[in-house]
Amino acid sequence: MTIQWFPGHMAKAKREVTEKLKLIDIVFELVDARIPMSSRNPLIDEIVANKPRIMLLNKADMADPDVTKQWIDFFAAQQIEAIAIDSQSGTGVKQIVTVAKEKLRPKFEKMMAKGIKRPRAMRALIVGIPNVGKSTLINRLAGKHIAKTGDTPGVTKAQQWIKVGKELELLDTPGILWPKFEDEEVGFKLATTGAIKDTILNLQDVAVYALRFLAAHYPDRLKERYALSDIPEDIVVLFDEIGKRRGCLAAGGVVDYDKVAELVLRDIRTEKLGRLSFDRL
Ligand code: GDP
């Protein structure tokens, strides 16, 4: 995934989503359950404005379940209905239609009151930052492989609707929005979870962030994974310890810090340290 989000591209993405919003009744805002705040688009409230919206905490299978529950309560307190889902296996996905129906009930009741006997299907648009799982969810909802995984922004084609049962129609192309770039910590979280490419930030910096986070929030899992009796305060010593234990060595037997960084990030992204949540309340 190589999307360069220059101001011009952001404006275009916003325009494209705004156009699509005219066609739909409800927005499914997809975020990464491991980073439900950091993976939101910074202008989402402004862009979506008055459309009903459901927040979908995707990849919940990779997130810390207790923390996910806290986030769902947090959003509920802000009148935002959030559902934890796993688009890959389908867990939670059925709930989307139920919640959408509930949200749109007043609108459809109004239509019926005006004499429309059979309400049409609800029309929905999935929006989210790259790699959050938009195509995977579209495929899951469609029940077959329609949307290709990996998307090309800026390619215009006719909008098509994907039928999800009788009650829901989904625009076949999701709305792709940019992540938050301004905050350095957000950038590290996006990189740690694989939402942005490793080449955007310095790999060792990302691994330093990730290791410090693990030391603070998941010390036992860090110790267990790398067979550490304690976690050294000094991050360089921690890199050395992990590198020596896991054979991340350069010529001459010195620890190769890039290799350590790659190993740690790969371990995190492949759940070798279990289910992790990087945004905390
Ligand atoms: P998009 O860019 O938003 O369309 O994201 P994709 O649908 O291409 O998904 C990005 C990556 O995340 C792919 O490797 C998917 O297999 C993976 N993915 C998507 N949803 C889930 C999920 O719920 N759980 C897990 N574990 N992986 C997911």
PDB file of C-alpha atoms and ligand atoms in Angstrom:
ATOM      1  CA  MET A   1       0.000   0.000   0.000  1.00  0.00           C
ATOM      2  CA  THR A   2       1.611   3.227  -1.111  1.00  0.00           C
ATOM      3  CA  ILE A   3      -0.658   6.176  -0.719  1.00  0.00           C
ATOM      4  CA  GLN A   4       1.073   9.508  -0.371  1.00  0.00           C
ATOM      5  CA  TRP A   5      -1.298  11.801   1.428  1.00  0.00           C
ATOM      6  CA  PHE A   6      -0.377  15.241   0.199  1.00  0.00           C
ATOM      7  CA  PRO A   7      -2.837  18.082   0.890  1.00  0.00           C
ATOM      8  CA  GLY A   8      -4.187  17.783  -2.647  1.00  0.00           C
ATOM      9  CA  HIS A   9      -4.851  14.070  -2.190  1.00  0.00           C
ATOM     10  CA  MET A  10      -6.557  14.679   1.133  1.00  0.00           C
ATOM     11  CA  ALA A  11      -8.840  17.275  -0.433  1.00  0.00           C
ATOM     12  CA  LYS A  12      -9.649  14.863  -3.252  1.00  0.00           C
ATOM     13  CA  ALA A  13     -10.346  11.981  -0.851  1.00  0.00           C
ATOM     14  CA  LYS A  14     -12.649  14.234   1.161  1.00  0.00           C
ATOM     15  CA  ARG A  15     -14.458  15.307  -2.008  1.00  0.00           C
ATOM     16  CA  GLU A  16     -14.890  11.705  -3.135  1.00  0.00           C
ATOM     17  CA  VAL A  17     -16.308  10.600   0.203  1.00  0.00           C
ATOM     18  CA  THR A  18     -18.595  13.655   0.349  1.00  0.00           C
ATOM     19  CA  GLU A  19     -19.967  12.727  -3.109  1.00  0.00           C
ATOM     20  CA  LYS A  20     -20.609   9.152  -2.009  1.00  0.00           C
ATOM     21  CA  LEU A  21     -22.384  10.321   1.135  1.00  0.00           C
ATOM     22  CA  LYS A  22     -25.158  11.757  -1.035  1.00  0.00           C
ATOM     23  CA  LEU A  23     -26.070   8.228  -2.117  1.00  0.00           C
ATOM     24  CA  ILE A  24     -26.313   6.544   1.255  1.00  0.00           C
ATOM     25  CA  ASP A  25     -28.357   6.382   4.453  1.00  0.00           C
ATOM     26  CA  ILE A  26     -25.688   5.296   6.911  1.00  0.00           C
ATOM     27  CA  VAL A  27     -21.911   5.306   7.315  1.00  0.00           C
ATOM     28  CA  PHE A  28     -19.927   2.388   8.681  1.00  0.00           C
ATOM     29  CA  GLU A  29     -16.778   3.958  10.093  1.00  0.00           C
ATOM     30  CA  LEU A  30     -14.135   1.269  10.205  1.00  0.00           C
ATOM     31  CA  VAL A  31     -11.300   1.630  12.701  1.00  0.00           C
ATOM     32  CA  ASP A  32      -8.630  -0.723  14.017  1.00  0.00           C
ATOM     33  CA  ALA A  33      -9.753  -2.105  17.393  1.00  0.00           C
ATOM     34  CA  ARG A  34      -6.128  -2.022  18.590  1.00  0.00           C
ATOM     35  CA  ILE A  35      -6.027   1.749  18.002  1.00  0.00           C
ATOM     36  CA  PRO A  36      -9.626   2.976  17.801  1.00  0.00           C
ATOM     37  CA  MET A  37      -8.655   6.629  18.166  1.00  0.00           C
ATOM     38  CA  SER A  38      -5.375   6.679  16.283  1.00  0.00           C
ATOM     39  CA  SER A  39      -6.892   4.928  13.263  1.00  0.00           C
ATOM     40  CA  ARG A  40      -9.715   7.456  12.907  1.00  0.00           C
ATOM     41  CA  ASN A  41      -9.591  10.108  10.267  1.00  0.00           C
ATOM     42  CA  PRO A  42      -9.063  13.482  12.002  1.00  0.00           C
ATOM     43  CA  LEU A  43     -11.904  15.146  10.060  1.00  0.00           C
ATOM     44  CA  ILE A  44     -14.372  12.278  10.175  1.00  0.00           C
ATOM     45  CA  ASP A  45     -16.967  14.124  12.283  1.00  0.00           C
ATOM     46  CA  GLU A  46     -16.889  17.078   9.939  1.00  0.00           C
ATOM     47  CA  ILE A  47     -16.956  14.943   6.792  1.00  0.00           C
ATOM     48  CA  VAL A  48     -19.746  12.619   7.856  1.00  0.00           C
ATOM     49  CA  ALA A  49     -21.608  15.432   9.620  1.00  0.00           C
ATOM     50  CA  ASN A  50     -25.282  14.534   9.863  1.00  0.00           C
ATOM     51  CA  LYS A  51     -25.382  11.010   8.472  1.00  0.00           C
ATOM     52  CA  PRO A  52     -26.165   8.259  10.944  1.00  0.00           C
ATOM     53  CA  ARG A  53     -23.002   6.357  11.701  1.00  0.00           C
ATOM     54  CA  ILE A  54     -21.916   3.108  13.280  1.00  0.00           C
ATOM     55  CA  MET A  55     -18.359   2.611  14.365  1.00  0.00           C
ATOM     56  CA  LEU A  56     -16.860  -0.774  13.619  1.00  0.00           C
ATOM     57  CA  LEU A  57     -13.842  -1.798  15.677  1.00  0.00           C
ATOM     58  CA  ASN A  58     -12.306  -4.182  13.188  1.00  0.00           C
ATOM     59  CA  LYS A  59      -9.500  -6.676  13.824  1.00  0.00           C
ATOM     60  CA  ALA A  60     -10.970  -7.108  17.312  1.00  0.00           C
ATOM     61  CA  ASP A  61      -9.452 -10.598  17.187  1.00  0.00           C
ATOM     62  CA  MET A  62      -6.024  -8.949  17.534  1.00  0.00           C
ATOM     63  CA  ALA A  63      -6.976  -6.403  20.199  1.00  0.00           C
ATOM     64  CA  ASP A  64      -7.008  -6.774  23.979  1.00  0.00           C
ATOM     65  CA  PRO A  65     -10.654  -7.723  24.656  1.00  0.00           C
ATOM     66  CA  ASP A  66     -10.902  -5.831  27.976  1.00  0.00           C
ATOM     67  CA  VAL A  67      -9.638  -2.651  26.384  1.00  0.00           C
ATOM     68  CA  THR A  68     -12.009  -3.068  23.426  1.00  0.00           C
ATOM     69  CA  LYS A  69     -14.900  -3.291  25.848  1.00  0.00           C
ATOM     70  CA  GLN A  70     -13.765  -0.059  27.519  1.00  0.00           C
ATOM     71  CA  TRP A  71     -13.669   1.682  24.141  1.00  0.00           C
ATOM     72  CA  ILE A  72     -17.164   0.517  23.241  1.00  0.00           C
ATOM     73  CA  ASP A  73     -18.431   1.991  26.532  1.00  0.00           C
ATOM     74  CA  PHE A  74     -16.466   5.169  25.904  1.00  0.00           C
ATOM     75  CA  PHE A  75     -18.029   5.664  22.472  1.00  0.00           C
ATOM     76  CA  ALA A  76     -21.479   4.758  23.799  1.00  0.00           C
ATOM     77  CA  ALA A  77     -21.128   7.580  26.340  1.00  0.00           C
ATOM     78  CA  GLN A  78     -20.649   9.897  23.335  1.00  0.00           C
ATOM     79  CA  GLN A  79     -23.775   8.528  21.650  1.00  0.00           C
ATOM     80  CA  ILE A  80     -21.670   6.637  19.124  1.00  0.00           C
ATOM     81  CA  GLU A  81     -22.645   3.033  18.725  1.00  0.00           C
ATOM     82  CA  ALA A  82     -19.552   0.878  18.307  1.00  0.00           C
ATOM     83  CA  ILE A  83     -19.350  -2.834  17.508  1.00  0.00           C
ATOM     84  CA  ALA A  84     -16.289  -5.062  17.786  1.00  0.00           C
ATOM     85  CA  ILE A  85     -15.867  -7.187  14.671  1.00  0.00           C
ATOM     86  CA  ASP A  86     -13.421  -9.498  12.949  1.00  0.00           C
ATOM     87  CA  SER A  87     -13.969  -9.163   9.212  1.00  0.00           C
ATOM     88  CA  GLN A  88     -11.653 -12.030   8.463  1.00  0.00           C
ATOM     89  CA  SER A  89     -13.599 -14.671  10.380  1.00  0.00           C
ATOM     90  CA  GLY A  90     -16.928 -12.831  10.369  1.00  0.00           C
ATOM     91  CA  THR A  91     -17.318 -12.546  14.140  1.00  0.00           C
ATOM     92  CA  GLY A  92     -19.685  -9.685  14.996  1.00  0.00           C
ATOM     93  CA  VAL A  93     -20.424  -8.893  11.357  1.00  0.00           C
ATOM     94  CA  LYS A  94     -24.078 -10.021  11.512  1.00  0.00           C
ATOM     95  CA  GLN A  95     -24.722  -7.435  14.204  1.00  0.00           C
ATOM     96  CA  ILE A  96     -23.995  -4.631  11.751  1.00  0.00           C
ATOM     97  CA  VAL A  97     -27.316  -5.064   9.907  1.00  0.00           C
ATOM     98  CA  THR A  98     -29.263  -5.295  13.163  1.00  0.00           C
ATOM     99  CA  VAL A  99     -27.734  -2.112  14.566  1.00  0.00           C
ATOM    100  CA  ALA A 100     -28.070  -0.273  11.229  1.00  0.00           C
ATOM    101  CA  LYS A 101     -31.771  -1.158  11.082  1.00  0.00           C
ATOM    102  CA  GLU A 102     -32.266   0.156  14.572  1.00  0.00           C
ATOM    103  CA  LYS A 103     -30.456   3.402  13.742  1.00  0.00           C
ATOM    104  CA  LEU A 104     -32.447   3.974  10.573  1.00  0.00           C
ATOM    105  CA  ARG A 105     -35.810   2.979  11.981  1.00  0.00           C
ATOM    106  CA  PRO A 106     -37.027   6.607  12.417  1.00  0.00           C
ATOM    107  CA  LYS A 107     -36.086   7.495   8.823  1.00  0.00           C
ATOM    108  CA  PHE A 108     -37.781   4.443   7.354  1.00  0.00           C
ATOM    109  CA  GLU A 109     -40.834   4.875   9.533  1.00  0.00           C
ATOM    110  CA  LYS A 110     -41.161   8.401   8.182  1.00  0.00           C
ATOM    111  CA  MET A 111     -40.973   7.057   4.635  1.00  0.00           C
ATOM    112  CA  MET A 112     -43.675   4.522   5.435  1.00  0.00           C
ATOM    113  CA  ALA A 113     -45.830   7.238   6.999  1.00  0.00           C
ATOM    114  CA  LYS A 114     -45.610   9.098   3.698  1.00  0.00           C
ATOM    115  CA  GLY A 115     -47.214   6.153   2.011  1.00  0.00           C
ATOM    116  CA  ILE A 116     -44.240   4.125   0.822  1.00  0.00           C
ATOM    117  CA  LYS A 117     -45.435   0.613   1.493  1.00  0.00           C
ATOM    118  CA  ARG A 118     -42.267  -1.393   1.142  1.00  0.00           C
ATOM    119  CA  PRO A 119     -39.177   0.420   2.326  1.00  0.00           C
ATOM    120  CA  ARG A 120     -36.139   0.024   0.090  1.00  0.00           C
ATOM    121  CA  ALA A 121     -32.929  -1.518   1.385  1.00  0.00           C
ATOM    122  CA  MET A 122     -30.705   0.615   3.609  1.00  0.00           C
ATOM    123  CA  ARG A 123     -27.753   2.033   1.702  1.00  0.00           C
ATOM    124  CA  ALA A 124     -24.399   2.118   3.410  1.00  0.00           C
ATOM    125  CA  LEU A 125     -20.854   3.277   2.782  1.00  0.00           C
ATOM    126  CA  ILE A 126     -17.778   1.917   4.507  1.00  0.00           C
ATOM    127  CA  VAL A 127     -15.147   4.538   5.286  1.00  0.00           C
ATOM    128  CA  GLY A 128     -11.745   4.229   6.876  1.00  0.00           C
ATOM    129  CA  ILE A 129      -8.022   4.700   6.534  1.00  0.00           C
ATOM    130  CA  PRO A 130      -5.994   2.322   4.319  1.00  0.00           C
ATOM    131  CA  ASN A 131      -5.377  -1.208   5.636  1.00  0.00           C
ATOM    132  CA  VAL A 132      -8.081  -1.043   8.259  1.00  0.00           C
ATOM    133  CA  GLY A 133      -9.940  -3.886   6.550  1.00  0.00           C
ATOM    134  CA  LYS A 134     -12.488  -2.166   4.293  1.00  0.00           C
ATOM    135  CA  SER A 135     -12.177  -4.617   1.382  1.00  0.00           C
ATOM    136  CA  THR A 136     -12.147  -7.596   3.723  1.00  0.00           C
ATOM    137  CA  LEU A 137     -15.391  -6.401   5.328  1.00  0.00           C
ATOM    138  CA  ILE A 138     -17.041  -5.724   1.964  1.00  0.00           C
ATOM    139  CA  ASN A 139     -16.157  -9.254   0.865  1.00  0.00           C
ATOM    140  CA  ARG A 140     -17.393 -10.672   4.137  1.00  0.00           C
ATOM    141  CA  LEU A 141     -20.712  -8.811   3.918  1.00  0.00           C
ATOM    142  CA  ALA A 142     -21.106  -9.690   0.255  1.00  0.00           C
ATOM    143  CA  GLY A 143     -20.498 -13.335   1.084  1.00  0.00           C
ATOM    144  CA  LYS A 144     -18.204 -13.736  -1.874  1.00  0.00           C
ATOM    145  CA  HIS A 145     -15.123 -12.105  -3.225  1.00  0.00           C
ATOM    146  CA  ILE A 146     -16.181  -8.969  -4.997  1.00  0.00           C
ATOM    147  CA  ALA A 147     -14.066  -6.121  -3.741  1.00  0.00           C
ATOM    148  CA  LYS A 148     -10.402  -6.537  -4.421  1.00  0.00           C
ATOM    149  CA  THR A 149      -8.115  -6.253  -1.442  1.00  0.00           C
ATOM    150  CA  GLY A 150      -5.873  -3.239  -1.590  1.00  0.00           C
ATOM    151  CA  ASP A 151      -7.303  -0.128  -3.140  1.00  0.00           C
ATOM    152  CA  THR A 152      -6.292   2.458  -5.654  1.00  0.00           C
ATOM    153  CA  PRO A 153      -7.458   5.909  -4.677  1.00  0.00           C
ATOM    154  CA  GLY A 154      -8.448   8.266  -7.401  1.00  0.00           C
ATOM    155  CA  VAL A 155      -9.677   5.606  -9.803  1.00  0.00           C
ATOM    156  CA  THR A 156     -13.176   6.604 -10.774  1.00  0.00           C
ATOM    157  CA  LYS A 157     -15.647   4.065 -11.987  1.00  0.00           C
ATOM    158  CA  ALA A 158     -19.386   3.660 -11.874  1.00  0.00           C
ATOM    159  CA  GLN A 159     -20.720   3.116  -8.381  1.00  0.00           C
ATOM    160  CA  GLN A 160     -22.182  -0.286  -7.839  1.00  0.00           C
ATOM    161  CA  TRP A 161     -24.264  -1.658  -5.055  1.00  0.00           C
ATOM    162  CA  ILE A 162     -23.569  -4.925  -3.326  1.00  0.00           C
ATOM    163  CA  LYS A 163     -26.613  -6.609  -1.871  1.00  0.00           C
ATOM    164  CA  VAL A 164     -26.255  -7.847   1.690  1.00  0.00           C
ATOM    165  CA  GLY A 165     -29.364  -9.923   2.210  1.00  0.00           C
ATOM    166  CA  LYS A 166     -32.594  -8.065   1.483  1.00  0.00           C
ATOM    167  CA  GLU A 167     -32.156  -5.221   3.893  1.00  0.00           C
ATOM    168  CA  LEU A 168     -28.802  -3.679   3.101  1.00  0.00           C
ATOM    169  CA  GLU A 169     -26.975  -2.413   0.058  1.00  0.00           C
ATOM    170  CA  LEU A 170     -23.362  -1.424   0.232  1.00  0.00           C
ATOM    171  CA  LEU A 171     -21.410   0.815  -2.135  1.00  0.00           C
ATOM    172  CA  ASP A 172     -18.801  -1.442  -3.690  1.00  0.00           C
ATOM    173  CA  THR A 173     -15.989   1.089  -3.345  1.00  0.00           C
ATOM    174  CA  PRO A 174     -15.247   2.202   0.209  1.00  0.00           C
ATOM    175  CA  GLY A 175     -14.399   5.754   1.206  1.00  0.00           C
ATOM    176  CA  ILE A 176     -10.668   5.944   1.777  1.00  0.00           C
ATOM    177  CA  LEU A 177      -9.572   8.623   4.207  1.00  0.00           C
ATOM    178  CA  TRP A 178      -6.172   9.567   5.570  1.00  0.00           C
ATOM    179  CA  PRO A 179      -4.958   8.864   9.108  1.00  0.00           C
ATOM    180  CA  LYS A 180      -3.754  11.437  11.632  1.00  0.00           C
ATOM    181  CA  PHE A 181      -0.228  12.465  10.857  1.00  0.00           C
ATOM    182  CA  GLU A 182       0.342  15.409  13.135  1.00  0.00           C
ATOM    183  CA  ASP A 183       0.858  13.535  16.383  1.00  0.00           C
ATOM    184  CA  GLU A 184       4.128  11.590  16.583  1.00  0.00           C
ATOM    185  CA  GLU A 185       2.740   8.998  18.974  1.00  0.00           C
ATOM    186  CA  VAL A 186      -0.194   8.327  16.666  1.00  0.00           C
ATOM    187  CA  GLY A 187       2.301   7.784  13.849  1.00  0.00           C
ATOM    188  CA  PHE A 188       4.172   5.224  15.924  1.00  0.00           C
ATOM    189  CA  LYS A 189       0.952   3.396  16.756  1.00  0.00           C
ATOM    190  CA  LEU A 190      -0.100   3.320  13.113  1.00  0.00           C
ATOM    191  CA  ALA A 191       3.325   1.966  12.157  1.00  0.00           C
ATOM    192  CA  THR A 192       3.434  -0.580  14.990  1.00  0.00           C
ATOM    193  CA  THR A 193       0.110  -2.093  13.937  1.00  0.00           C
ATOM    194  CA  GLY A 194       1.075  -2.047  10.263  1.00  0.00           C
ATOM    195  CA  ALA A 195      -1.434   0.609   9.214  1.00  0.00           C
ATOM    196  CA  ILE A 196       1.280   2.668   7.578  1.00  0.00           C
ATOM    197  CA  LYS A 197       4.271   1.399   5.702  1.00  0.00           C
ATOM    198  CA  ASP A 198       7.468   0.768   7.584  1.00  0.00           C
ATOM    199  CA  THR A 199       9.390   3.053   5.259  1.00  0.00           C
ATOM    200  CA  ILE A 200       7.427   6.113   6.377  1.00  0.00           C
ATOM    201  CA  LEU A 201       9.007   6.163   9.828  1.00  0.00           C
ATOM    202  CA  ASN A 202      12.370   4.950  11.039  1.00  0.00           C
ATOM    203  CA  LEU A 203      11.996   1.267  11.879  1.00  0.00           C
ATOM    204  CA  GLN A 204      14.177   1.419  14.979  1.00  0.00           C
ATOM    205  CA  ASP A 205      12.209   4.418  16.293  1.00  0.00           C
ATOM    206  CA  VAL A 206       8.960   2.497  15.817  1.00  0.00           C
ATOM    207  CA  ALA A 207      10.396  -0.548  17.625  1.00  0.00           C
ATOM    208  CA  VAL A 208      11.665   1.658  20.472  1.00  0.00           C
ATOM    209  CA  TYR A 209       8.161   3.055  20.841  1.00  0.00           C
ATOM    210  CA  ALA A 210       6.602  -0.417  20.695  1.00  0.00           C
ATOM    211  CA  LEU A 211       9.017  -1.926  23.222  1.00  0.00           C
ATOM    212  CA  ARG A 212       8.533   0.954  25.663  1.00  0.00           C
ATOM    213  CA  PHE A 213       4.776   0.544  25.290  1.00  0.00           C
ATOM    214  CA  LEU A 214       4.989  -3.194  25.926  1.00  0.00           C
ATOM    215  CA  ALA A 215       7.272  -2.646  28.921  1.00  0.00           C
ATOM    216  CA  ALA A 216       4.707  -0.271  30.404  1.00  0.00           C
ATOM    217  CA  HIS A 217       1.475  -2.122  29.553  1.00  0.00           C
ATOM    218  CA  TYR A 218       2.344  -5.764  28.898  1.00  0.00           C
ATOM    219  CA  PRO A 219       5.599  -6.402  30.837  1.00  0.00           C
ATOM    220  CA  ASP A 220       4.896 -10.089  31.482  1.00  0.00           C
ATOM    221  CA  ARG A 221       4.268 -10.885  27.857  1.00  0.00           C
ATOM    222  CA  LEU A 222       7.446  -9.066  26.857  1.00  0.00           C
ATOM    223  CA  LYS A 223       9.463 -11.023  29.421  1.00  0.00           C
ATOM    224  CA  GLU A 224       7.938 -14.300  28.402  1.00  0.00           C
ATOM    225  CA  ARG A 225       8.374 -13.851  24.660  1.00  0.00           C
ATOM    226  CA  TYR A 226      12.052 -12.934  24.881  1.00  0.00           C
ATOM    227  CA  ALA A 227      12.959 -14.975  27.970  1.00  0.00           C
ATOM    228  CA  LEU A 228      13.913 -11.908  30.027  1.00  0.00           C
ATOM    229  CA  SER A 229      14.139 -12.142  33.792  1.00  0.00           C
ATOM    230  CA  ASP A 230      13.575  -8.379  34.030  1.00  0.00           C
ATOM    231  CA  ILE A 231      13.104  -5.634  31.523  1.00  0.00           C
ATOM    232  CA  PRO A 232      16.195  -3.425  31.342  1.00  0.00           C
ATOM    233  CA  GLU A 233      15.521   0.308  31.810  1.00  0.00           C
ATOM    234  CA  ASP A 234      17.955   1.214  29.068  1.00  0.00           C
ATOM    235  CA  ILE A 235      16.335   0.623  25.689  1.00  0.00           C
ATOM    236  CA  VAL A 236      19.682  -0.143  24.018  1.00  0.00           C
ATOM    237  CA  VAL A 237      20.299  -2.875  26.584  1.00  0.00           C
ATOM    238  CA  LEU A 238      16.825  -4.237  25.852  1.00  0.00           C
ATOM    239  CA  PHE A 239      17.611  -4.297  22.105  1.00  0.00           C
ATOM    240  CA  ASP A 240      20.891  -6.081  22.920  1.00  0.00           C
ATOM    241  CA  GLU A 241      19.208  -8.691  25.111  1.00  0.00           C
ATOM    242  CA  ILE A 242      16.529  -9.478  22.533  1.00  0.00           C
ATOM    243  CA  GLY A 243      19.073  -9.468  19.714  1.00  0.00           C
ATOM    244  CA  LYS A 244      21.407 -11.887  21.481  1.00  0.00           C
ATOM    245  CA  ARG A 245      18.629 -14.252  22.471  1.00  0.00           C
ATOM    246  CA  ARG A 246      17.044 -14.286  19.045  1.00  0.00           C
ATOM    247  CA  GLY A 247      20.208 -14.283  16.947  1.00  0.00           C
ATOM    248  CA  CYS A 248      19.740 -10.851  15.379  1.00  0.00           C
ATOM    249  CA  LEU A 249      23.431 -10.419  14.755  1.00  0.00           C
ATOM    250  CA  ALA A 250      25.573  -8.670  12.171  1.00  0.00           C
ATOM    251  CA  ALA A 251      29.088  -9.606  11.073  1.00  0.00           C
ATOM    252  CA  GLY A 252      31.425  -9.903  14.045  1.00  0.00           C
ATOM    253  CA  GLY A 253      28.606 -11.050  16.316  1.00  0.00           C
ATOM    254  CA  VAL A 254      27.356  -7.572  17.202  1.00  0.00           C
ATOM    255  CA  VAL A 255      23.628  -7.080  17.594  1.00  0.00           C
ATOM    256  CA  ASP A 256      21.947  -5.791  14.443  1.00  0.00           C
ATOM    257  CA  TYR A 257      19.386  -3.251  15.694  1.00  0.00           C
ATOM    258  CA  ASP A 258      17.463  -3.176  12.429  1.00  0.00           C
ATOM    259  CA  LYS A 259      16.977  -6.927  12.655  1.00  0.00           C
ATOM    260  CA  VAL A 260      15.792  -6.619  16.254  1.00  0.00           C
ATOM    261  CA  ALA A 261      13.348  -3.894  15.237  1.00  0.00           C
ATOM    262  CA  GLU A 262      11.990  -6.030  12.393  1.00  0.00           C
ATOM    263  CA  LEU A 263      11.657  -9.072  14.627  1.00  0.00           C
ATOM    264  CA  VAL A 264       9.809  -7.225  17.386  1.00  0.00           C
ATOM    265  CA  LEU A 265       7.393  -5.556  14.987  1.00  0.00           C
ATOM    266  CA  ARG A 266       6.762  -8.809  13.142  1.00  0.00           C
ATOM    267  CA  ASP A 267       6.105 -10.544  16.467  1.00  0.00           C
ATOM    268  CA  ILE A 268       3.607  -7.849  17.453  1.00  0.00           C
ATOM    269  CA  ARG A 269       1.790  -7.919  14.117  1.00  0.00           C
ATOM    270  CA  THR A 270       1.556 -11.704  14.068  1.00  0.00           C
ATOM    271  CA  GLU A 271       0.230 -11.817  17.627  1.00  0.00           C
ATOM    272  CA  LYS A 272       3.289 -13.569  19.083  1.00  0.00           C
ATOM    273  CA  LEU A 273       2.786 -11.350  22.123  1.00  0.00           C
ATOM    274  CA  GLY A 274      -0.925 -12.029  22.206  1.00  0.00           C
ATOM    275  CA  ARG A 275      -3.768  -9.604  21.683  1.00  0.00           C
ATOM    276  CA  LEU A 276      -2.578  -6.033  22.192  1.00  0.00           C
ATOM    277  CA  SER A 277      -4.278  -2.639  22.346  1.00  0.00           C
ATOM    278  CA  PHE A 278      -2.183   0.469  21.847  1.00  0.00           C
ATOM    279  CA  ASP A 279      -4.818   3.152  22.392  1.00  0.00           C
ATOM    280  CA  ARG A 280      -5.738   3.288  26.068  1.00  0.00           C
ATOM    281  CA  LEU A 281      -8.386   5.174  27.954  1.00  0.00           C
TER     282      LEU A 281
HETATM  283  P1  GDP B   1      -8.353  -1.906   3.288  1.00  0.00           P
HETATM  284  O1  GDP B   1      -7.124  -1.243   2.754  1.00  0.00           O
HETATM  285  O2  GDP B   1      -9.020  -1.071   4.331  1.00  0.00           O
HETATM  286  O3  GDP B   1      -9.313  -2.360   2.226  1.00  0.00           O
HETATM  287  O4  GDP B   1      -7.845  -3.212   4.085  1.00  0.00           O
HETATM  288  P2  GDP B   1      -7.849  -4.745   3.621  1.00  0.00           P
HETATM  289  O5  GDP B   1      -9.245  -5.275   3.570  1.00  0.00           O
HETATM  290  O6  GDP B   1      -7.013  -4.869   2.414  1.00  0.00           O
HETATM  291  O7  GDP B   1      -7.145  -5.432   4.890  1.00  0.00           O
HETATM  292  C1  GDP B   1      -5.814  -5.122   5.270  1.00  0.00           C
HETATM  293  C2  GDP B   1      -5.219  -6.328   5.971  1.00  0.00           C
HETATM  294  O8  GDP B   1      -5.878  -6.563   7.204  1.00  0.00           O
HETATM  295  C3  GDP B   1      -5.351  -7.616   5.169  1.00  0.00           C
HETATM  296  O9  GDP B   1      -4.147  -8.343   5.334  1.00  0.00           O
HETATM  297  C4  GDP B   1      -6.510  -8.327   5.838  1.00  0.00           C
HETATM  298  O10 GDP B   1      -6.418  -9.719   5.718  1.00  0.00           O
HETATM  299  C5  GDP B   1      -6.351  -7.895   7.280  1.00  0.00           C
HETATM  300  N1  GDP B   1      -7.641  -7.874   8.008  1.00  0.00           N
HETATM  301  C6  GDP B   1      -8.775  -7.252   7.649  1.00  0.00           C
HETATM  302  N2  GDP B   1      -9.731  -7.409   8.578  1.00  0.00           N
HETATM  303  C7  GDP B   1      -9.201  -8.164   9.559  1.00  0.00           C
HETATM  304  C8  GDP B   1      -9.700  -8.660  10.829  1.00  0.00           C
HETATM  305  O11 GDP B   1     -10.832  -8.417  11.259  1.00  0.00           O
HETATM  306  N3  GDP B   1      -8.824  -9.393  11.575  1.00  0.00           N
HETATM  307  C9  GDP B   1      -7.559  -9.643  11.171  1.00  0.00           C
HETATM  308  N4  GDP B   1      -6.783 -10.378  11.980  1.00  0.00           N
HETATM  309  N5  GDP B   1      -7.065  -9.197  10.012  1.00  0.00           N
HETATM  310  C10 GDP B   1      -7.868  -8.460   9.207  1.00  0.00           C
END
